[in-house]
Coordinates of C-alpha atoms in Angstrom, one line a residue:
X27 CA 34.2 104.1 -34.1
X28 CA 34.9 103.9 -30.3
X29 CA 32.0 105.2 -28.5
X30 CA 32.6 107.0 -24.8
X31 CA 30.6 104.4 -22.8
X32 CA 31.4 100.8 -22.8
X33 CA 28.9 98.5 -24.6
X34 CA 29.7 95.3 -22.8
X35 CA 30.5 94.0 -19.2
X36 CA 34.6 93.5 -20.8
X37 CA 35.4 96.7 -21.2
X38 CA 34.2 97.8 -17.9
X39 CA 37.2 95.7 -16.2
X40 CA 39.7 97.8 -17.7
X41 CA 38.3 101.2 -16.2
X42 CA 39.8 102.2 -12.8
X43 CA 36.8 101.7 -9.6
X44 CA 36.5 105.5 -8.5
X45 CA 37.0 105.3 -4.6
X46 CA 35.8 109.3 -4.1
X47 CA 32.3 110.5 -3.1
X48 CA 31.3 113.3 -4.9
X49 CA 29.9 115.4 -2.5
X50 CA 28.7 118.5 -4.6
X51 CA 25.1 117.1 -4.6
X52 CA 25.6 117.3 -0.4
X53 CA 26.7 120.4 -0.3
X54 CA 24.1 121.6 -2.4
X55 CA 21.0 120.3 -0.3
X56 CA 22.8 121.6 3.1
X57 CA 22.3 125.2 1.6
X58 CA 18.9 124.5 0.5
X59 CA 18.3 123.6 3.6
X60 CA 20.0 126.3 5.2
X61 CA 18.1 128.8 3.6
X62 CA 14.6 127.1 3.8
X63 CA 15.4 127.6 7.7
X64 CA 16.9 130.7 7.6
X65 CA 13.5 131.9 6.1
X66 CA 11.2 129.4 8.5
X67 CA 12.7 130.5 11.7
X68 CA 11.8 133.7 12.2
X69 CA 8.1 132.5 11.2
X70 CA 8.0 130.1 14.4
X71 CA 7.1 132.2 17.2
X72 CA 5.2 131.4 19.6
X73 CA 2.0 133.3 20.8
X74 CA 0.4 132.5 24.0
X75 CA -1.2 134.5 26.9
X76 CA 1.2 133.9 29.7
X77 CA 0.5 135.1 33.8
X78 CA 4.1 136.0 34.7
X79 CA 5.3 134.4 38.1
X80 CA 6.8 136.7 41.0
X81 CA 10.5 136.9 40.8
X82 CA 12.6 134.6 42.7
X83 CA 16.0 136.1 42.5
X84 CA 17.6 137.3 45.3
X85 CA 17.3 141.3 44.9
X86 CA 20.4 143.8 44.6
X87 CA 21.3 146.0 47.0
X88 CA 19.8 149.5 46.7
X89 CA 21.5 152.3 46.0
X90 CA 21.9 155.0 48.5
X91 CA 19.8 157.4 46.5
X92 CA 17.5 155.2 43.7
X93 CA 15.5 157.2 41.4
X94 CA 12.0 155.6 40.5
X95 CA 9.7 155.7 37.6
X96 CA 6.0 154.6 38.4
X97 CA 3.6 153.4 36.4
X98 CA 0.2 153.7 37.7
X99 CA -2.5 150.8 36.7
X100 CA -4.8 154.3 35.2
X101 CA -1.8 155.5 33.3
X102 CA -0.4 158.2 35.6
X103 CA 2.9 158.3 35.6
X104 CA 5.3 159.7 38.5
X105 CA 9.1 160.5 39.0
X106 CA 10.1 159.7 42.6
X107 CA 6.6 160.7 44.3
X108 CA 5.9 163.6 42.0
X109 CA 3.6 163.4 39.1
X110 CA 4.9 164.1 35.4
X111 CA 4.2 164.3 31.7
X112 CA 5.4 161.5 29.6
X113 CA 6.8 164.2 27.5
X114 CA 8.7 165.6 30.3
X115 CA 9.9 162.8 31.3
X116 CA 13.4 163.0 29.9
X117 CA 14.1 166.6 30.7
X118 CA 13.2 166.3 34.8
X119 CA 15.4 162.7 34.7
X120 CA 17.8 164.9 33.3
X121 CA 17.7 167.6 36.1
X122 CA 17.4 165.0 38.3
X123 CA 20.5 162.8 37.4
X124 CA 22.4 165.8 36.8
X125 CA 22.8 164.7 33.3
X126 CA 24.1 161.6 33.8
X127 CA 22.6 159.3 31.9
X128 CA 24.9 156.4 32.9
X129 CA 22.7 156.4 36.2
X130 CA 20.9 153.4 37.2
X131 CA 16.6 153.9 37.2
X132 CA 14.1 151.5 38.8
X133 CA 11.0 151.5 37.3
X134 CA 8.1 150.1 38.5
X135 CA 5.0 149.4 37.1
X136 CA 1.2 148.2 38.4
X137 CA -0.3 145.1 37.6
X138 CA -2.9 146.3 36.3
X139 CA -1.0 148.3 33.4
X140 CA -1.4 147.6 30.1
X141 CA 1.6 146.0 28.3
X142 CA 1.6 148.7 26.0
X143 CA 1.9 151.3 28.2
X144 CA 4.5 149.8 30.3
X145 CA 6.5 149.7 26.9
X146 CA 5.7 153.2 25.8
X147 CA 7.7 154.6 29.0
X148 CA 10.5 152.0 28.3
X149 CA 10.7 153.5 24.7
X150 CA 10.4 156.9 26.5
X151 CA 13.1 156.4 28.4
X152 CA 15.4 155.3 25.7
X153 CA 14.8 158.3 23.6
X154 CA 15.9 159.9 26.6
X155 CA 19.0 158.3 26.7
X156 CA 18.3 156.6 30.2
X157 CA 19.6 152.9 28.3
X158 CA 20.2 151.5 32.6
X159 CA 16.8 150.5 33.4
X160 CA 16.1 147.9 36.6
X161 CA 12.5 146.5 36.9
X162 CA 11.1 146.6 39.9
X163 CA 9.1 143.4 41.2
X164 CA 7.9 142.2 44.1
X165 CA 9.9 139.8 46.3
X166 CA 8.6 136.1 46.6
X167 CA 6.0 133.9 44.9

């Protein structure tokens, strides 16, 4: 009975040498490996407190009639010079831009106010539909 595998070192000189790598096993660590960093990745963030350095960039020209949101370092927030709601926000931008919500806003913020709140008018103004947002520094280091 002739068995599949050869039994001595003869009748392994009559089976061809195989000159191709078989490279299924490779391909199937790459995507174990792709998916192990697929799923790390967004886990390597990195948390620390950082002091933010004073812009360096030379700064745009200003627009011959810039609007301004201020953020005041005890939460007060003003459009222009005038005082406003958070929740009216959106509806004087609106009389103020005319509608047009394509319109460029600076807004400017203390250094003294919280992260959080500088975020919630962000958010504010994107529910708004004001998406054209500048922040304001000051110039220097």
């Amino acid at each position: 009975m002739a068995s599949l595998f050869p039994s001595s070192d003869d009748d392994t000189a009559d089976m061809p040498e195989l000159s191709e790598i078989n490279v299924t096993p490779f391909i199937d660590v790459m995507l174990v490996l792709l998916i192990i960093f697929m799923v790390v990745s967004p886990l390597a963030t990195v948390d620390l407190k950082i002091d933010l350095p004073a812009a360096t960039a030379k700064p745009e020209p200003r627009p011959d009639k810039p609007l301004f949101v201020s953020l005041k370092a005890d939460r007060s927030l003003y459009l222009d010079e005038a005082p406003v709601a958070r929740e009216q926000l959106g509806s004087l931008l609106d009389v103020q831009t005319g509608g047009d919500r394509q319109r460029t806003l600076f807004f400017q913020a203390d250094k003294q106010a919280a992260y959080e709140d500088v975020l919630g008018v962000v958010d504010a103004l994107r529910q708004a539909g004001y998406l054209k947002v500048g922040l304001v520094g000051r110039e220097g280091g």
